[in-house]
Amino acid sequence: MRCKYCSSVDSKVIDTRPSEDGTSIRRRRECNVCGKRFTTYEKVEELPIMVVKKDGSREPFDSRKILLGIRKACEKRPVSAMRQSKIADDVEREVLNSLDQEVKSEQIGELVMARLRDVDEVAYVRFASVYRQFKDINTFMAELKTLLDER
């Protein structure tokens, strides 16, 4: 790390601790040339993941949108907030672990539905009805039939 006072690259770390929010590491350094101290922060580099929408537009991945959709689907259902957050976290982890810079919104929706199906069938159908944009009662009934057949 280059000293901000004399520009030397010869320094030593004298103290390391996590930042208050836990997203970075704070390092106190001392320059071996001029003896002055300075602070640096180390943070994980995050490459932005873009979501490709059905209409072809792109927007940055936002895990809060996943959680909001899950919360709406689970409204007045016996699914705890902790369980809803875990589903959202699992989906986010899977998207991030894919190492793709772009992910289709359909893939994200399928990941959410697969988890909701195992947790609460009503929440699953609610989410699917919005995600798959059921046009009429026949498409709704077809989804219910598929759900019943999987049992």
mmCIF file of C-alpha atoms in Angstrom:
data_model
loop_
_atom_site.group_PDB
_atom_site.id
_atom_site.type_symbol
_atom_site.label_atom_id
_atom_site.label_comp_id
_atom_site.label_asym_id
_atom_site.label_seq_id
_atom_site.Cartn_x
_atom_site.Cartn_y
_atom_site.Cartn_z
ATOM 1 C CA MET A 1 0.000 0.000 0.000
ATOM 2 C CA ARG A 2 1.418 3.377 -0.996
ATOM 3 C CA CYS A 3 2.019 5.865 1.840
ATOM 4 C CA LYS A 4 -0.136 8.945 1.358
ATOM 5 C CA TYR A 5 2.607 11.172 2.795
ATOM 6 C CA CYS A 6 5.830 10.089 1.040
ATOM 7 C CA SER A 7 4.462 7.668 -1.637
ATOM 8 C CA SER A 8 6.634 4.816 -0.438
ATOM 9 C CA VAL A 9 5.223 1.317 -0.928
ATOM 10 C CA ASP A 10 7.063 0.025 2.137
ATOM 11 C CA SER A 11 4.616 -0.075 5.052
ATOM 12 C CA LYS A 12 3.541 -2.482 7.767
ATOM 13 C CA VAL A 13 0.163 -3.259 9.269
ATOM 14 C CA ILE A 14 0.036 -2.395 12.967
ATOM 15 C CA ASP A 15 -3.679 -3.004 13.653
ATOM 16 C CA THR A 16 -6.496 -4.820 11.852
ATOM 17 C CA ARG A 17 -10.174 -4.873 12.753
ATOM 18 C CA PRO A 18 -13.534 -5.209 11.003
ATOM 19 C CA SER A 19 -15.472 -2.036 10.224
ATOM 20 C CA GLU A 20 -18.601 -1.297 12.245
ATOM 21 C CA ASP A 21 -20.943 -2.645 9.563
ATOM 22 C CA GLY A 22 -18.778 -5.726 8.928
ATOM 23 C CA THR A 23 -18.468 -5.123 5.189
ATOM 24 C CA SER A 24 -14.806 -4.150 5.210
ATOM 25 C CA ILE A 25 -11.562 -4.522 7.137
ATOM 26 C CA ARG A 26 -9.912 -1.440 8.634
ATOM 27 C CA ARG A 27 -6.112 -1.562 8.679
ATOM 28 C CA ARG A 28 -3.840 0.864 10.523
ATOM 29 C CA ARG A 29 -0.484 1.066 8.745
ATOM 30 C CA GLU A 30 2.863 2.638 9.467
ATOM 31 C CA CYS A 31 5.198 3.746 6.699
ATOM 32 C CA ASN A 32 8.663 2.189 7.089
ATOM 33 C CA VAL A 33 10.270 5.191 5.333
ATOM 34 C CA CYS A 34 8.719 8.310 6.920
ATOM 35 C CA GLY A 35 7.203 6.684 10.035
ATOM 36 C CA LYS A 36 3.776 8.280 9.589
ATOM 37 C CA ARG A 37 0.583 6.294 10.135
ATOM 38 C CA PHE A 38 -2.426 6.022 7.876
ATOM 39 C CA THR A 39 -5.613 3.958 7.599
ATOM 40 C CA THR A 40 -6.725 1.767 4.714
ATOM 41 C CA TYR A 41 -9.904 -0.214 4.148
ATOM 42 C CA GLU A 42 -10.132 -3.576 2.430
ATOM 43 C CA LYS A 43 -13.442 -4.524 0.828
ATOM 44 C CA VAL A 44 -14.638 -7.417 -1.303
ATOM 45 C CA GLU A 45 -14.880 -6.410 -4.933
ATOM 46 C CA GLU A 46 -18.379 -6.981 -6.203
ATOM 47 C CA LEU A 47 -19.118 -7.281 -9.878
ATOM 48 C CA PRO A 48 -22.604 -6.026 -10.606
ATOM 49 C CA ILE A 49 -24.991 -8.700 -11.816
ATOM 50 C CA MET A 50 -27.549 -7.550 -14.336
ATOM 51 C CA VAL A 51 -31.050 -9.001 -14.537
ATOM 52 C CA VAL A 52 -32.401 -9.446 -18.059
ATOM 53 C CA LYS A 53 -36.133 -8.751 -17.927
ATOM 54 C CA LYS A 54 -38.743 -10.432 -20.131
ATOM 55 C CA ASP A 55 -38.841 -7.383 -22.414
ATOM 56 C CA GLY A 56 -35.055 -7.541 -22.906
ATOM 57 C CA SER A 57 -34.259 -4.559 -20.690
ATOM 58 C CA ARG A 58 -31.579 -4.872 -18.046
ATOM 59 C CA GLU A 59 -31.362 -3.652 -14.478
ATOM 60 C CA PRO A 60 -28.982 -4.280 -11.575
ATOM 61 C CA PHE A 61 -29.736 -7.323 -9.411
ATOM 62 C CA ASP A 62 -31.568 -6.282 -6.243
ATOM 63 C CA SER A 63 -32.198 -8.962 -3.631
ATOM 64 C CA ARG A 64 -34.728 -6.694 -1.885
ATOM 65 C CA LYS A 65 -37.098 -7.209 -4.822
ATOM 66 C CA ILE A 66 -36.970 -10.958 -4.259
ATOM 67 C CA LEU A 67 -37.794 -10.548 -0.572
ATOM 68 C CA LEU A 68 -40.665 -8.154 -1.343
ATOM 69 C CA GLY A 69 -42.188 -10.651 -3.790
ATOM 70 C CA ILE A 70 -41.867 -13.454 -1.259
ATOM 71 C CA ARG A 71 -43.406 -11.316 1.493
ATOM 72 C CA LYS A 72 -46.400 -10.481 -0.711
ATOM 73 C CA ALA A 73 -46.911 -14.132 -1.607
ATOM 74 C CA CYS A 74 -46.677 -15.174 2.055
ATOM 75 C CA GLU A 75 -48.968 -12.440 3.357
ATOM 76 C CA LYS A 76 -51.383 -13.893 5.944
ATOM 77 C CA ARG A 77 -49.757 -17.300 5.579
ATOM 78 C CA PRO A 78 -48.014 -19.276 8.343
ATOM 79 C CA VAL A 79 -44.525 -18.602 6.957
ATOM 80 C CA SER A 80 -42.243 -16.793 9.392
ATOM 81 C CA ALA A 81 -40.339 -13.667 8.378
ATOM 82 C CA MET A 82 -37.132 -15.552 9.140
ATOM 83 C CA ARG A 83 -38.106 -18.334 6.728
ATOM 84 C CA GLN A 84 -39.004 -15.772 4.049
ATOM 85 C CA SER A 85 -35.618 -14.092 4.485
ATOM 86 C CA LYS A 86 -33.872 -17.459 4.274
ATOM 87 C CA ILE A 87 -35.590 -18.196 0.950
ATOM 88 C CA ALA A 88 -34.506 -14.797 -0.402
ATOM 89 C CA ASP A 89 -30.946 -15.345 0.883
ATOM 90 C CA ASP A 90 -30.792 -18.810 -0.704
ATOM 91 C CA VAL A 91 -31.939 -17.442 -4.064
ATOM 92 C CA GLU A 92 -29.476 -14.548 -3.855
ATOM 93 C CA ARG A 93 -26.625 -16.930 -2.987
ATOM 94 C CA GLU A 94 -27.480 -19.176 -5.925
ATOM 95 C CA VAL A 95 -27.574 -16.217 -8.326
ATOM 96 C CA LEU A 96 -24.249 -14.872 -7.034
ATOM 97 C CA ASN A 97 -22.620 -18.316 -7.081
ATOM 98 C CA SER A 98 -23.580 -18.800 -10.718
ATOM 99 C CA LEU A 99 -20.714 -16.412 -11.558
ATOM 100 C CA ASP A 100 -22.722 -15.110 -14.513
ATOM 101 C CA GLN A 101 -22.753 -11.367 -15.045
ATOM 102 C CA GLU A 102 -26.296 -11.572 -16.381
ATOM 103 C CA VAL A 103 -29.205 -13.652 -15.163
ATOM 104 C CA LYS A 104 -32.677 -13.864 -16.661
ATOM 105 C CA SER A 105 -35.586 -12.795 -14.478
ATOM 106 C CA GLU A 106 -37.251 -16.093 -15.406
ATOM 107 C CA GLN A 107 -34.423 -18.005 -13.716
ATOM 108 C CA ILE A 108 -34.821 -15.981 -10.531
ATOM 109 C CA GLY A 109 -38.585 -16.534 -10.541
ATOM 110 C CA GLU A 110 -38.131 -20.279 -10.984
ATOM 111 C CA LEU A 111 -35.669 -20.401 -8.071
ATOM 112 C CA VAL A 112 -38.161 -18.590 -5.820
ATOM 113 C CA MET A 113 -41.077 -20.783 -6.896
ATOM 114 C CA ALA A 114 -39.119 -23.990 -6.294
ATOM 115 C CA ARG A 115 -38.467 -22.933 -2.708
ATOM 116 C CA LEU A 116 -41.970 -21.601 -2.056
ATOM 117 C CA ARG A 117 -43.498 -24.833 -3.384
ATOM 118 C CA ASP A 118 -41.736 -26.736 -0.588
ATOM 119 C CA VAL A 119 -42.697 -24.213 2.112
ATOM 120 C CA ASP A 120 -46.295 -23.172 1.428
ATOM 121 C CA GLU A 121 -48.402 -24.173 -1.572
ATOM 122 C CA VAL A 122 -50.727 -21.164 -1.325
ATOM 123 C CA ALA A 123 -47.766 -18.766 -1.286
ATOM 124 C CA TYR A 124 -46.345 -20.679 -4.239
ATOM 125 C CA VAL A 125 -49.559 -20.271 -6.261
ATOM 126 C CA ARG A 126 -49.768 -16.575 -5.340
ATOM 127 C CA PHE A 127 -46.203 -15.988 -6.486
ATOM 128 C CA ALA A 128 -46.700 -18.072 -9.634
ATOM 129 C CA SER A 129 -49.896 -16.211 -10.550
ATOM 130 C CA VAL A 130 -48.009 -12.907 -10.646
ATOM 131 C CA TYR A 131 -44.749 -14.276 -12.016
ATOM 132 C CA ARG A 132 -46.334 -16.349 -14.784
ATOM 133 C CA GLN A 133 -49.034 -13.734 -15.410
ATOM 134 C CA PHE A 134 -51.989 -16.104 -15.437
ATOM 135 C CA LYS A 135 -54.339 -14.822 -18.117
ATOM 136 C CA ASP A 136 -57.442 -16.744 -17.128
ATOM 137 C CA ILE A 137 -58.814 -19.446 -14.847
ATOM 138 C CA ASN A 138 -57.636 -22.217 -17.206
ATOM 139 C CA THR A 139 -53.949 -21.338 -16.812
ATOM 140 C CA PHE A 140 -54.502 -21.026 -13.061
ATOM 141 C CA MET A 141 -56.151 -24.454 -12.939
ATOM 142 C CA ALA A 142 -53.362 -25.971 -15.041
ATOM 143 C CA GLU A 143 -50.815 -24.753 -12.485
ATOM 144 C CA LEU A 144 -52.884 -26.178 -9.635
ATOM 145 C CA LYS A 145 -53.161 -29.502 -11.465
ATOM 146 C CA THR A 146 -49.380 -29.610 -11.875
ATOM 147 C CA LEU A 147 -48.974 -28.897 -8.181
ATOM 148 C CA LEU A 148 -51.420 -31.653 -7.227
ATOM 149 C CA ASP A 149 -49.787 -34.141 -9.606
ATOM 150 C CA GLU A 150 -46.392 -33.504 -7.965
ATOM 151 C CA ARG A 151 -47.777 -34.531 -4.598
#
